[in-house]
PDB file of C-alpha atoms and ligand atoms in Angstrom:
ATOM      1  CA  MET A   1     -22.396  81.858  10.324  1.00 67.00           C
ATOM      2  CA  ARG A   2     -23.876  84.901   8.712  1.00 64.00           C
ATOM      3  CA  THR A   3     -24.073  85.087   4.933  1.00 67.00           C
ATOM      4  CA  ALA A   4     -26.047  86.681   2.128  1.00 68.00           C
ATOM      5  CA  GLU A   5     -29.384  84.901   1.640  1.00 68.00           C
ATOM      6  CA  ARG A   6     -28.465  84.036  -1.947  1.00 70.00           C
ATOM      7  CA  ASP A   7     -25.411  82.120  -0.631  1.00 75.00           C
ATOM      8  CA  GLU A   8     -27.321  79.950   1.861  1.00 76.00           C
ATOM      9  CA  GLU A   9     -27.514  76.901  -0.420  1.00 78.00           C
ATOM     10  CA  THR A  10     -23.805  77.071  -1.208  1.00 81.00           C
ATOM     11  CA  VAL A  11     -22.932  77.445   2.479  1.00 83.00           C
ATOM     12  CA  LEU A  12     -25.043  74.364   3.294  1.00 80.00           C
ATOM     13  CA  ALA A  13     -23.337  72.389   0.537  1.00 83.00           C
ATOM     14  CA  ALA A  14     -19.904  73.506   1.752  1.00 85.00           C
ATOM     15  CA  LEU A  15     -20.734  72.489   5.325  1.00 85.00           C
ATOM     16  CA  ASP A  16     -21.760  69.102   4.012  1.00 83.00           C
ATOM     17  CA  LEU A  17     -18.541  68.756   2.034  1.00 86.00           C
ATOM     18  CA  ALA A  18     -16.526  69.842   5.074  1.00 88.00           C
ATOM     19  CA  GLY A  19     -17.964  66.947   7.038  1.00 86.00           C
ATOM     20  CA  ALA A  20     -20.620  68.642   9.154  1.00 83.00           C
ATOM     21  CA  ARG A  21     -22.914  66.179  10.933  1.00 74.00           C
ATOM     22  CA  GLY A  22     -25.894  68.434  10.399  1.00 71.00           C
ATOM     23  CA  SER A  23     -26.625  71.917   9.103  1.00 71.00           C
ATOM     24  CA  TRP A  24     -29.551  74.211   8.521  1.00 69.00           C
ATOM     25  CA  VAL A  25     -30.667  77.755   7.859  1.00 67.00           C
ATOM     26  CA  VAL A  26     -31.588  79.107  11.296  1.00 63.00           C
ATOM     27  CA  SER A  27     -33.028  82.346   9.906  1.00 63.00           C
ATOM     28  CA  PRO A  28     -32.462  84.251   6.661  1.00 65.00           C
ATOM     29  CA  GLY A  29     -28.721  84.624   6.205  1.00 70.00           C
ATOM     30  CA  VAL A  30     -27.797  82.648   9.336  1.00 73.00           C
ATOM     31  CA  VAL A  31     -26.564  79.123   8.736  1.00 77.00           C
ATOM     32  CA  ARG A  32     -25.464  76.705  11.419  1.00 76.00           C
ATOM     33  CA  GLY A  33     -23.417  73.564  10.971  1.00 79.00           C
ATOM     34  CA  TYR A  34     -22.568  70.951  13.584  1.00 77.00           C
ATOM     35  CA  PHE A  35     -19.273  69.106  13.682  1.00 81.00           C
ATOM     36  CA  ASP A  36     -18.180  66.255  15.922  1.00 78.00           C
ATOM     37  CA  PRO A  37     -16.304  67.476  18.980  1.00 76.00           C
ATOM     38  CA  GLY A  38     -13.279  65.545  17.676  1.00 80.00           C
ATOM     39  CA  ALA A  39     -13.303  67.124  14.176  1.00 81.00           C
ATOM     40  CA  ALA A  40      -9.784  68.384  13.462  1.00 82.00           C
ATOM     41  CA  ASP A  41     -10.302  71.949  12.268  1.00 87.00           C
ATOM     42  CA  PRO A  42     -13.863  72.619  11.108  1.00 85.00           C
ATOM     43  CA  GLN A  43     -13.081  76.186  10.085  1.00 84.00           C
ATOM     44  CA  ALA A  44     -10.226  75.112   7.825  1.00 87.00           C
ATOM     45  CA  ALA A  45     -12.321  72.272   6.381  1.00 87.00           C
ATOM     46  CA  PHE A  46     -15.139  74.712   5.693  1.00 86.00           C
ATOM     47  CA  ARG A  47     -12.824  77.239   4.037  1.00 84.00           C
ATOM     48  CA  GLU A  48     -11.442  74.521   1.784  1.00 86.00           C
ATOM     49  CA  ALA A  49     -14.916  73.233   0.887  1.00 86.00           C
ATOM     50  CA  TRP A  50     -16.128  76.759   0.219  1.00 84.00           C
ATOM     51  CA  SER A  51     -13.297  77.540  -2.161  1.00 83.00           C
ATOM     52  CA  ALA A  52     -14.022  74.291  -4.020  1.00 83.00           C
ATOM     53  CA  LEU A  53     -17.668  75.266  -4.515  1.00 81.00           C
ATOM     54  CA  ALA A  54     -17.834  79.029  -4.756  1.00 77.00           C
ATOM     55  CA  ALA A  55     -16.012  81.502  -6.891  1.00 70.00           C
ATOM     56  CA  GLY A  56     -16.025  84.447  -4.467  1.00 72.00           C
ATOM     57  CA  GLY A  57     -14.467  84.981  -1.060  1.00 72.00           C
ATOM     58  CA  LEU A  58     -15.742  83.514   2.198  1.00 70.00           C
ATOM     59  CA  PRO A  59     -19.191  84.456   3.402  1.00 63.00           C
ATOM     60  CA  LEU A  60     -19.071  86.915   6.276  1.00 61.00           C
ATOM     61  CA  ASP A  61     -18.806  86.087   9.938  1.00 69.00           C
ATOM     62  CA  VAL A  62     -17.796  82.476  10.250  1.00 72.00           C
ATOM     63  CA  SER A  63     -17.623  81.643  13.924  1.00 71.00           C
ATOM     64  CA  LEU A  64     -17.009  78.484  15.877  1.00 68.00           C
ATOM     65  CA  SER A  65     -18.349  77.605  19.290  1.00 68.00           C
ATOM     66  CA  ASP A  66     -18.763  74.540  21.449  1.00 66.00           C
ATOM     67  CA  VAL A  67     -22.340  73.412  21.783  1.00 62.00           C
ATOM     68  CA  PRO A  68     -23.068  70.911  24.531  1.00 54.00           C
ATOM     69  CA  ASP A  69     -25.420  68.065  23.803  1.00 50.00           C
ATOM     70  CA  THR A  70     -24.748  67.467  20.142  1.00 47.00           C
ATOM     71  CA  ASP A  71     -25.290  63.738  20.376  1.00 47.00           C
ATOM     72  CA  TRP A  72     -27.806  63.453  17.555  1.00 49.00           C
ATOM     73  CA  THR A  73     -28.858  59.917  18.349  1.00 45.00           C
ATOM     74  CA  ALA A  74     -29.607  60.909  21.918  1.00 45.00           C
ATOM     75  CA  THR A  75     -31.433  64.018  20.723  1.00 49.00           C
ATOM     76  CA  TRP A  76     -33.569  61.922  18.390  1.00 48.00           C
ATOM     77  CA  ARG A  77     -34.283  59.321  21.059  1.00 45.00           C
ATOM     78  CA  SER A  78     -35.199  61.931  23.625  1.00 48.00           C
ATOM     79  CA  ALA A  79     -37.501  63.529  21.073  1.00 49.00           C
ATOM     80  CA  ALA A  80     -39.224  60.176  20.768  1.00 65.00           C
ATOM     81  CA  ARG A  81     -39.870  59.814  24.494  1.00 77.00           C
ATOM     82  CA  PRO A  82     -43.264  60.676  25.954  1.00 85.00           C
ATOM     83  CA  VAL A  83     -43.498  64.434  26.368  1.00 87.00           C
ATOM     84  CA  ALA A  84     -46.045  66.473  28.310  1.00 91.00           C
ATOM     85  CA  ALA A  85     -47.257  69.537  26.447  1.00 93.00           C
ATOM     86  CA  THR A  86     -49.549  70.302  29.391  1.00 94.00           C
ATOM     87  CA  PRO A  87     -50.081  68.189  32.507  1.00 92.00           C
ATOM     88  CA  ARG A  88     -52.943  66.405  30.775  1.00 94.00           C
ATOM     89  CA  LEU A  89     -51.865  66.432  27.129  1.00 95.00           C
ATOM     90  CA  TRP A  90     -48.998  64.100  26.217  1.00 93.00           C
ATOM     91  CA  VAL A  91     -47.319  63.077  22.989  1.00 92.00           C
ATOM     92  CA  ALA A  92     -45.779  59.605  22.938  1.00 90.00           C
ATOM     93  CA  PRO A  93     -44.419  57.102  20.430  1.00 87.00           C
ATOM     94  CA  PRO A  94     -46.922  54.303  19.648  1.00 88.00           C
ATOM     95  CA  ASP A  95     -45.302  51.688  21.847  1.00 83.00           C
ATOM     96  CA  ALA A  96     -44.494  53.828  24.898  1.00 80.00           C
ATOM     97  CA  GLY A  97     -46.458  52.908  27.967  1.00 76.00           C
ATOM     98  CA  PRO A  98     -46.069  52.351  31.661  1.00 67.00           C
ATOM     99  CA  PRO A  99     -43.728  52.184  33.458  1.00 54.00           C
ATOM    100  CA  GLU A 100     -41.601  54.602  31.393  1.00 60.00           C
ATOM    101  CA  ALA A 101     -44.484  56.815  30.369  1.00 65.00           C
ATOM    102  CA  GLY A 102     -45.273  58.796  33.460  1.00 78.00           C
ATOM    103  CA  TRP A 103     -48.530  60.405  32.397  1.00 87.00           C
ATOM    104  CA  PRO A 104     -51.258  60.744  35.026  1.00 87.00           C
ATOM    105  CA  PRO A 105     -54.498  58.762  34.899  1.00 87.00           C
ATOM    106  CA  GLY A 106     -56.952  60.397  32.545  1.00 89.00           C
ATOM    107  CA  ALA A 107     -54.257  62.099  30.458  1.00 92.00           C
ATOM    108  CA  LEU A 108     -54.915  62.474  26.761  1.00 95.00           C
ATOM    109  CA  VAL A 109     -52.035  60.683  25.018  1.00 94.00           C
ATOM    110  CA  LEU A 110     -51.421  61.390  21.335  1.00 95.00           C
ATOM    111  CA  ARG A 111     -49.614  58.529  19.594  1.00 94.00           C
ATOM    112  CA  ILE A 112     -47.084  59.930  17.152  1.00 93.00           C
ATOM    113  CA  GLN A 113     -44.558  57.783  15.313  1.00 88.00           C
ATOM    114  CA  PRO A 114     -41.540  59.891  14.413  1.00 78.00           C
ATOM    115  CA  GLY A 115     -41.052  59.627  10.657  1.00 76.00           C
ATOM    116  CA  ALA A 116     -40.422  61.896   7.722  1.00 70.00           C
ATOM    117  CA  GLY A 117     -42.669  64.543   9.243  1.00 71.00           C
ATOM    118  CA  PHE A 118     -41.237  66.900  11.853  1.00 77.00           C
ATOM    119  CA  GLY A 119     -43.190  67.121  15.080  1.00 73.00           C
ATOM    120  CA  THR A 120     -42.712  64.449  17.733  1.00 75.00           C
ATOM    121  CA  GLY A 121     -44.220  66.868  20.211  1.00 76.00           C
ATOM    122  CA  GLY A 122     -40.889  67.319  21.935  1.00 77.00           C
ATOM    123  CA  HIS A 123     -39.957  70.576  20.299  1.00 89.00           C
ATOM    124  CA  ALA A 124     -40.559  73.846  22.167  1.00 92.00           C
ATOM    125  CA  THR A 125     -42.489  75.269  19.203  1.00 95.00           C
ATOM    126  CA  THR A 126     -44.853  72.296  18.934  1.00 95.00           C
ATOM    127  CA  ARG A 127     -45.407  72.186  22.699  1.00 95.00           C
ATOM    128  CA  ALA A 128     -46.290  75.887  22.823  1.00 97.00           C
ATOM    129  CA  LEU A 129     -49.002  75.445  20.184  1.00 98.00           C
ATOM    130  CA  LEU A 130     -50.294  72.258  21.831  1.00 97.00           C
ATOM    131  CA  ALA A 131     -50.599  74.092  25.155  1.00 97.00           C
ATOM    132  CA  TRP A 132     -52.655  76.862  23.571  1.00 98.00           C
ATOM    133  CA  LEU A 133     -54.861  74.333  21.796  1.00 97.00           C
ATOM    134  CA  ASP A 134     -55.452  72.527  25.079  1.00 97.00           C
ATOM    135  CA  GLY A 135     -56.112  75.712  27.061  1.00 95.00           C
ATOM    136  CA  ASP A 136     -58.443  77.135  24.466  1.00 92.00           C
ATOM    137  CA  ARG A 137     -60.803  74.151  24.187  1.00 81.00           C
ATOM    138  CA  GLY A 138     -62.627  75.604  21.198  1.00 88.00           C
ATOM    139  CA  ARG A 139     -64.510  73.059  19.123  1.00 95.00           C
ATOM    140  CA  GLY A 140     -64.558  74.902  15.819  1.00 97.00           C
ATOM    141  CA  PRO A 141     -62.504  73.893  12.760  1.00 98.00           C
ATOM    142  CA  VAL A 142     -58.707  74.068  12.939  1.00 98.00           C
ATOM    143  CA  LEU A 143     -56.177  74.638  10.172  1.00 98.00           C
ATOM    144  CA  ASP A 144     -52.601  73.401  10.602  1.00 98.00           C
ATOM    145  CA  VAL A 145     -50.273  74.893   7.991  1.00 98.00           C
ATOM    146  CA  GLY A 146     -47.168  72.671   7.705  1.00 97.00           C
ATOM    147  CA  THR A 147     -48.571  69.687   9.555  1.00 97.00           C
ATOM    148  CA  GLY A 148     -45.392  67.531   9.426  1.00 94.00           C
ATOM    149  CA  SER A 149     -46.150  64.439  11.526  1.00 94.00           C
ATOM    150  CA  GLY A 150     -49.738  65.694  11.823  1.00 97.00           C
ATOM    151  CA  VAL A 151     -49.313  66.214  15.565  1.00 97.00           C
ATOM    152  CA  LEU A 152     -51.212  69.525  15.829  1.00 97.00           C
ATOM    153  CA  ALA A 153     -54.085  68.589  13.504  1.00 98.00           C
ATOM    154  CA  ILE A 154     -54.474  65.272  15.339  1.00 98.00           C
ATOM    155  CA  ALA A 155     -54.288  66.978  18.747  1.00 98.00           C
ATOM    156  CA  ALA A 156     -57.021  69.414  17.710  1.00 98.00           C
ATOM    157  CA  ALA A 157     -59.332  66.555  16.691  1.00 98.00           C
ATOM    158  CA  ARG A 158     -58.622  64.574  19.840  1.00 97.00           C
ATOM    159  CA  LEU A 159     -59.273  67.678  21.953  1.00 97.00           C
ATOM    160  CA  GLY A 160     -62.715  67.922  20.385  1.00 97.00           C
ATOM    161  CA  ALA A 161     -62.451  70.119  17.281  1.00 98.00           C
ATOM    162  CA  VAL A 162     -65.219  69.241  14.843  1.00 97.00           C
ATOM    163  CA  ARG A 163     -62.692  69.051  12.039  1.00 98.00           C
ATOM    164  CA  SER A 164     -59.072  69.851  11.342  1.00 98.00           C
ATOM    165  CA  VAL A 165     -57.138  70.253   8.138  1.00 98.00           C
ATOM    166  CA  GLY A 166     -53.390  69.647   7.886  1.00 98.00           C
ATOM    167  CA  LEU A 167     -51.513  71.101   4.916  1.00 98.00           C
ATOM    168  CA  ASP A 168     -47.987  70.227   3.887  1.00 96.00           C
ATOM    169  CA  LEU A 169     -45.812  70.697   0.826  1.00 96.00           C
ATOM    170  CA  ASP A 170     -43.898  67.526   1.630  1.00 93.00           C
ATOM    171  CA  ARG A 171     -45.595  64.307   0.536  1.00 93.00           C
ATOM    172  CA  ASP A 172     -43.413  62.119   2.759  1.00 91.00           C
ATOM    173  CA  ALA A 173     -44.514  64.144   5.769  1.00 92.00           C
ATOM    174  CA  LEU A 174     -48.158  63.723   4.693  1.00 96.00           C
ATOM    175  CA  ALA A 175     -47.729  59.932   4.493  1.00 94.00           C
ATOM    176  CA  ASN A 176     -46.345  59.970   8.050  1.00 93.00           C
ATOM    177  CA  ALA A 177     -49.236  62.223   9.145  1.00 96.00           C
ATOM    178  CA  ALA A 178     -51.764  59.825   7.591  1.00 97.00           C
ATOM    179  CA  GLU A 179     -50.303  56.908   9.573  1.00 96.00           C
ATOM    180  CA  ASN A 180     -50.442  58.929  12.763  1.00 96.00           C
ATOM    181  CA  ARG A 181     -54.006  59.998  12.019  1.00 98.00           C
ATOM    182  CA  ALA A 182     -55.067  56.344  11.772  1.00 98.00           C
ATOM    183  CA  ARG A 183     -53.107  55.492  14.919  1.00 97.00           C
ATOM    184  CA  ASN A 184     -55.157  58.067  16.815  1.00 98.00           C
ATOM    185  CA  GLY A 185     -58.476  56.994  15.322  1.00 98.00           C
ATOM    186  CA  VAL A 186     -59.353  60.425  13.954  1.00 98.00           C
ATOM    187  CA  GLN A 187     -59.501  59.635  10.199  1.00 97.00           C
ATOM    188  CA  ASP A 188     -63.045  60.962  10.044  1.00 98.00           C
ATOM    189  CA  ARG A 189     -62.175  64.383  11.419  1.00 98.00           C
ATOM    190  CA  VAL A 190     -58.649  65.140  10.128  1.00 98.00           C
ATOM    191  CA  ALA A 191     -58.163  65.973   6.452  1.00 98.00           C
ATOM    192  CA  LEU A 192     -54.632  65.992   5.051  1.00 98.00           C
ATOM    193  CA  VAL A 193     -54.011  68.060   1.959  1.00 98.00           C
ATOM    194  CA  ALA A 194     -50.897  68.340  -0.209  1.00 97.00           C
ATOM    195  CA  GLY A 195     -49.986  71.970  -0.772  1.00 97.00           C
ATOM    196  CA  SER A 196     -50.134  75.248   1.071  1.00 97.00           C
ATOM    197  CA  LEU A 197     -52.873  77.806   1.724  1.00 97.00           C
ATOM    198  CA  GLU A 198     -53.782  78.125  -1.955  1.00 95.00           C
ATOM    199  CA  ALA A 199     -54.933  74.480  -1.846  1.00 96.00           C
ATOM    200  CA  LEU A 200     -57.938  75.657   0.205  1.00 97.00           C
ATOM    201  CA  ARG A 201     -61.126  77.014  -1.280  1.00 96.00           C
ATOM    202  CA  PRO A 202     -61.148  80.831  -1.206  1.00 94.00           C
ATOM    203  CA  GLY A 203     -63.115  82.278   1.686  1.00 95.00           C
ATOM    204  CA  VAL A 204     -62.992  79.218   3.959  1.00 97.00           C
ATOM    205  CA  ARG A 205     -62.080  80.271   7.513  1.00 98.00           C
ATOM    206  CA  PHE A 206     -61.080  78.430  10.660  1.00 98.00           C
ATOM    207  CA  GLU A 207     -61.591  79.144  14.333  1.00 98.00           C
ATOM    208  CA  ARG A 208     -57.936  78.367  14.973  1.00 98.00           C
ATOM    209  CA  VAL A 209     -55.068  78.511  12.498  1.00 98.00           C
ATOM    210  CA  LEU A 210     -51.705  77.052  13.523  1.00 98.00           C
ATOM    211  CA  ALA A 211     -48.426  77.617  11.721  1.00 98.00           C
ATOM    212  CA  ASN A 212     -45.160  76.208  13.028  1.00 97.00           C
ATOM    213  CA  LEU A 213     -42.896  77.295  10.180  1.00 96.00           C
ATOM    214  CA  ASP A 214     -39.864  79.582   9.954  1.00 93.00           C
ATOM    215  CA  ALA A 215     -39.616  83.357  10.113  1.00 94.00           C
ATOM    216  CA  ALA A 216     -39.320  83.922   6.366  1.00 95.00           C
ATOM    217  CA  THR A 217     -42.264  81.647   5.510  1.00 96.00           C
ATOM    218  CA  LEU A 218     -44.410  83.132   8.277  1.00 97.00           C
ATOM    219  CA  ALA A 219     -43.632  86.657   7.082  1.00 97.00           C
ATOM    220  CA  ARG A 220     -44.588  85.735   3.524  1.00 97.00           C
ATOM    221  CA  LEU A 221     -47.779  83.887   4.502  1.00 98.00           C
ATOM    222  CA  LEU A 222     -49.036  86.226   7.256  1.00 98.00           C
ATOM    223  CA  PRO A 223     -51.690  88.081   5.224  1.00 97.00           C
ATOM    224  CA  GLN A 224     -53.047  84.762   3.902  1.00 98.00           C
ATOM    225  CA  LEU A 225     -52.949  83.179   7.360  1.00 98.00           C
ATOM    226  CA  ALA A 226     -54.789  86.182   8.844  1.00 98.00           C
ATOM    227  CA  ALA A 227     -57.430  85.934   6.115  1.00 97.00           C
ATOM    228  CA  ARG A 228     -58.173  82.322   7.126  1.00 98.00           C
ATOM    229  CA  VAL A 229     -59.002  83.121  10.789  1.00 98.00           C
ATOM    230  CA  THR A 230     -62.652  83.669  11.743  1.00 97.00           C
ATOM    231  CA  PRO A 231     -63.493  86.891  13.634  1.00 96.00           C
ATOM    232  CA  GLY A 232     -62.726  86.148  17.286  1.00 96.00           C
ATOM    233  CA  GLY A 233     -60.556  83.203  16.217  1.00 97.00           C
ATOM    234  CA  ARG A 234     -56.898  82.550  16.933  1.00 98.00           C
ATOM    235  CA  LEU A 235     -53.661  82.312  15.001  1.00 98.00           C
ATOM    236  CA  GLY A 236     -50.853  80.369  16.687  1.00 98.00           C
ATOM    237  CA  ALA A 237     -47.476  81.130  15.135  1.00 98.00           C
ATOM    238  CA  ALA A 238     -44.244  79.340  16.043  1.00 97.00           C
ATOM    239  CA  GLY A 239     -40.825  78.652  14.597  1.00 95.00           C
ATOM    240  CA  LEU A 240     -39.436  82.137  15.211  1.00 96.00           C
ATOM    241  CA  ALA A 241     -36.369  83.029  17.236  1.00 95.00           C
ATOM    242  CA  ALA A 242     -36.951  85.643  19.952  1.00 95.00           C
ATOM    243  CA  GLY A 243     -34.814  88.027  17.907  1.00 95.00           C
ATOM    244  CA  GLU A 244     -37.413  87.839  15.120  1.00 96.00           C
ATOM    245  CA  ARG A 245     -40.358  88.692  17.396  1.00 97.00           C
ATOM    246  CA  ALA A 246     -40.505  92.465  16.823  1.00 98.00           C
ATOM    247  CA  ALA A 247     -40.431  92.250  13.017  1.00 98.00           C
ATOM    248  CA  PHE A 248     -43.054  89.500  13.091  1.00 98.00           C
ATOM    249  CA  LEU A 249     -45.385  91.477  15.380  1.00 98.00           C
ATOM    250  CA  ALA A 250     -45.102  94.552  13.157  1.00 98.00           C
ATOM    251  CA  ARG A 251     -46.170  92.438  10.177  1.00 98.00           C
ATOM    252  CA  ALA A 252     -48.921  90.771  12.187  1.00 98.00           C
ATOM    253  CA  SER A 253     -50.274  94.151  13.187  1.00 97.00           C
ATOM    254  CA  ALA A 254     -50.270  95.263   9.549  1.00 97.00           C
ATOM    255  CA  SER A 255     -52.352  92.148   8.809  1.00 97.00           C
ATOM    256  CA  GLY A 256     -54.877  93.155  11.494  1.00 97.00           C
ATOM    257  CA  LEU A 257     -53.726  90.734  14.192  1.00 98.00           C
ATOM    258  CA  ALA A 258     -53.269  91.570  17.865  1.00 97.00           C
ATOM    259  CA  LEU A 259     -51.114  89.567  20.279  1.00 98.00           C
ATOM    260  CA  LEU A 260     -52.993  87.770  23.092  1.00 97.00           C
ATOM    261  CA  ASP A 261     -50.263  85.626  24.599  1.00 98.00           C
ATOM    262  CA  GLU A 262     -46.672  84.650  23.950  1.00 98.00           C
ATOM    263  CA  HIS A 263     -44.198  82.048  25.014  1.00 97.00           C
ATOM    264  CA  ALA A 264     -40.411  81.825  24.821  1.00 96.00           C
ATOM    265  CA  GLU A 265     -38.119  78.935  25.572  1.00 94.00           C
ATOM    266  CA  ALA A 266     -34.339  78.900  25.418  1.00 90.00           C
ATOM    267  CA  ASP A 267     -32.595  76.481  23.076  1.00 81.00           C
ATOM    268  CA  LEU A 268     -28.847  75.946  23.288  1.00 73.00           C
ATOM    269  CA  ALA A 269     -28.518  74.809  19.698  1.00 70.00           C
ATOM    270  CA  LEU A 270     -30.488  77.805  18.415  1.00 73.00           C
ATOM    271  CA  GLY A 271     -28.419  80.123  20.596  1.00 79.00           C
ATOM    272  CA  ASP A 272     -31.599  82.091  21.260  1.00 84.00           C
ATOM    273  CA  GLU A 273     -35.121  81.468  22.488  1.00 92.00           C
ATOM    274  CA  TRP A 274     -37.875  79.922  20.390  1.00 95.00           C
ATOM    275  CA  TRP A 275     -40.686  82.474  20.403  1.00 97.00           C
ATOM    276  CA  SER A 276     -44.353  81.577  19.799  1.00 98.00           C
ATOM    277  CA  GLY A 277     -47.321  83.913  19.617  1.00 98.00           C
ATOM    278  CA  TRP A 278     -51.104  83.485  20.028  1.00 98.00           C
ATOM    279  CA  LEU A 279     -52.915  86.190  18.085  1.00 98.00           C
ATOM    280  CA  THR A 280     -56.439  87.240  17.209  1.00 98.00           C
ATOM    281  CA  PRO A 281     -57.955  89.404  14.478  1.00 97.00           C
ATOM    282  CA  ASP A 282     -58.234  92.797  16.148  1.00 89.00           C
ATOM    283  CA  PRO A 283     -61.969  93.667  16.226  1.00 80.00           C
ATOM    284  CA  THR A 284     -61.290  97.386  16.598  1.00 75.00           C
ATOM    285  CA  GLY A 285     -58.932  97.387  13.659  1.00 64.00           C
ATOM    286  CA  ALA A 286     -56.517  99.264  15.917  1.00 59.00           C
ATOM    287  CA  ALA A 287     -53.747  96.881  15.002  1.00 58.00           C
ATOM    288  CA  ARG A 288     -54.192  97.693  11.327  1.00 53.00           C
ATOM    289  CA  ARG A 289     -51.788 100.128   9.827  1.00 49.00           C
ATOM    290  CA  PRO A 290     -53.685 103.312   8.963  1.00 47.00           C
ATOM    291  CA  ARG A 291     -54.212 103.705   5.255  1.00 48.00           C
ATOM    292  CA  ALA A 292     -52.108 106.428   3.718  1.00 44.00           C
TER     293      ALA A 292
HETATM  294  N1  SAH B   1     -46.842  71.194  12.677  1.00 50.97           N
HETATM  295  C1  SAH B   1     -45.744  70.330  13.119  1.00 50.97           C
HETATM  296  C2  SAH B   1     -44.599  70.275  12.115  1.00 50.97           C
HETATM  297  C3  SAH B   1     -43.925  71.605  11.816  1.00 50.97           C
HETATM  298  S1  SAH B   1     -42.513  71.427  10.738  1.00 50.97           S
HETATM  299  C4  SAH B   1     -45.295  70.750  14.501  1.00 50.97           C
HETATM  300  O1  SAH B   1     -45.720  71.790  14.952  1.00 50.97           O
HETATM  301  O2  SAH B   1     -44.521  70.045  15.141  1.00 50.97           O
HETATM  302  C5  SAH B   1     -42.984  72.445   9.378  1.00 50.97           C
HETATM  303  C6  SAH B   1     -43.657  71.707   8.247  1.00 50.97           C
HETATM  304  O3  SAH B   1     -44.146  72.700   7.359  1.00 50.97           O
HETATM  305  C7  SAH B   1     -42.771  70.806   7.431  1.00 50.97           C
HETATM  306  O4  SAH B   1     -43.354  69.530   7.364  1.00 50.97           O
HETATM  307  C8  SAH B   1     -42.725  71.468   6.030  1.00 50.97           C
HETATM  308  O5  SAH B   1     -42.728  70.529   4.980  1.00 50.97           O
HETATM  309  C9  SAH B   1     -43.994  72.276   6.018  1.00 50.97           C
HETATM  310  N2  SAH B   1     -43.994  73.507   5.221  1.00 50.97           N
HETATM  311  C10 SAH B   1     -42.993  74.397   5.049  1.00 50.97           C
HETATM  312  N3  SAH B   1     -43.413  75.454   4.324  1.00 50.97           N
HETATM  313  C11 SAH B   1     -44.725  75.230   4.025  1.00 50.97           C
HETATM  314  C12 SAH B   1     -45.719  75.961   3.307  1.00 50.97           C
HETATM  315  N4  SAH B   1     -45.454  77.120   2.734  1.00 50.97           N
HETATM  316  N5  SAH B   1     -46.969  75.424   3.212  1.00 50.97           N
HETATM  317  C13 SAH B   1     -47.249  74.226   3.780  1.00 50.97           C
HETATM  318  N6  SAH B   1     -46.351  73.508   4.461  1.00 50.97           N
HETATM  319  C14 SAH B   1     -45.100  73.990   4.592  1.00 50.97           C
END
């Protein structure tokens, strides 16, 4: 449903009260809630919950549609199956192995225990960034903003980066990332830091900066993210819906970043495609908005 951004929290609470199995803010002002297929009348339940919580009328545009595949347990389990980000780079739970695994001999298998931190490797956004990391094969330092399970920072180290730094605001995610770091034997090359970009020393730059966040956070952080990329380096951005691509690229250009590659993958639950971009500081400055 579409609502004013200031009402998002109330809409989430009302969805909860109405018995939604899950709900989240898809993008600013767009909130999605999932109900069991057997739920009697989700719209009526939502209206009732809303009037119990909010003084005003209903938020705009409440719509209901059937979404296949809303078995959350199955979704979670499938997310915790071995997943190939590229033919040679796999992400698997710690105990997965042959015969169920399916990776080829010589594959690099990251061991990630799903926990409080998002990022089992199964998500389209994570896989897009992993594929770029694998294809790029740079060895310089990597920054992972919003490391979640640590999957990207750990992948960077295992692919040969001299050092990677994972930042997260969520301490539970960081604890999960620390376990995964140990599981992959890269404690000496992966640093995990509580906080966001301001937790880093000013002026420190990275050859590759990865950010799998959401559109609003990416928009807010773009200038700071751009400032952390070395000349000739890369910024991998994910977590955007395809519909948010144009606005994001306009902001990226204003921060001096040019698009090198992009990837989109449809997602039924999102009702759109997940869009990811691989960008570089534009050496000519052509991407920069001319000064007035
Ligand atoms: N990098 C992982 C996980 C992405 S989920 C992957 O690609 O699969 C996004 C993570 O970013 C969450 O763990 C969330 O806590 C964190 N996060 C959100 N906003 C942040 C911010 N401003 N600074 C640092 N971390 C943030």
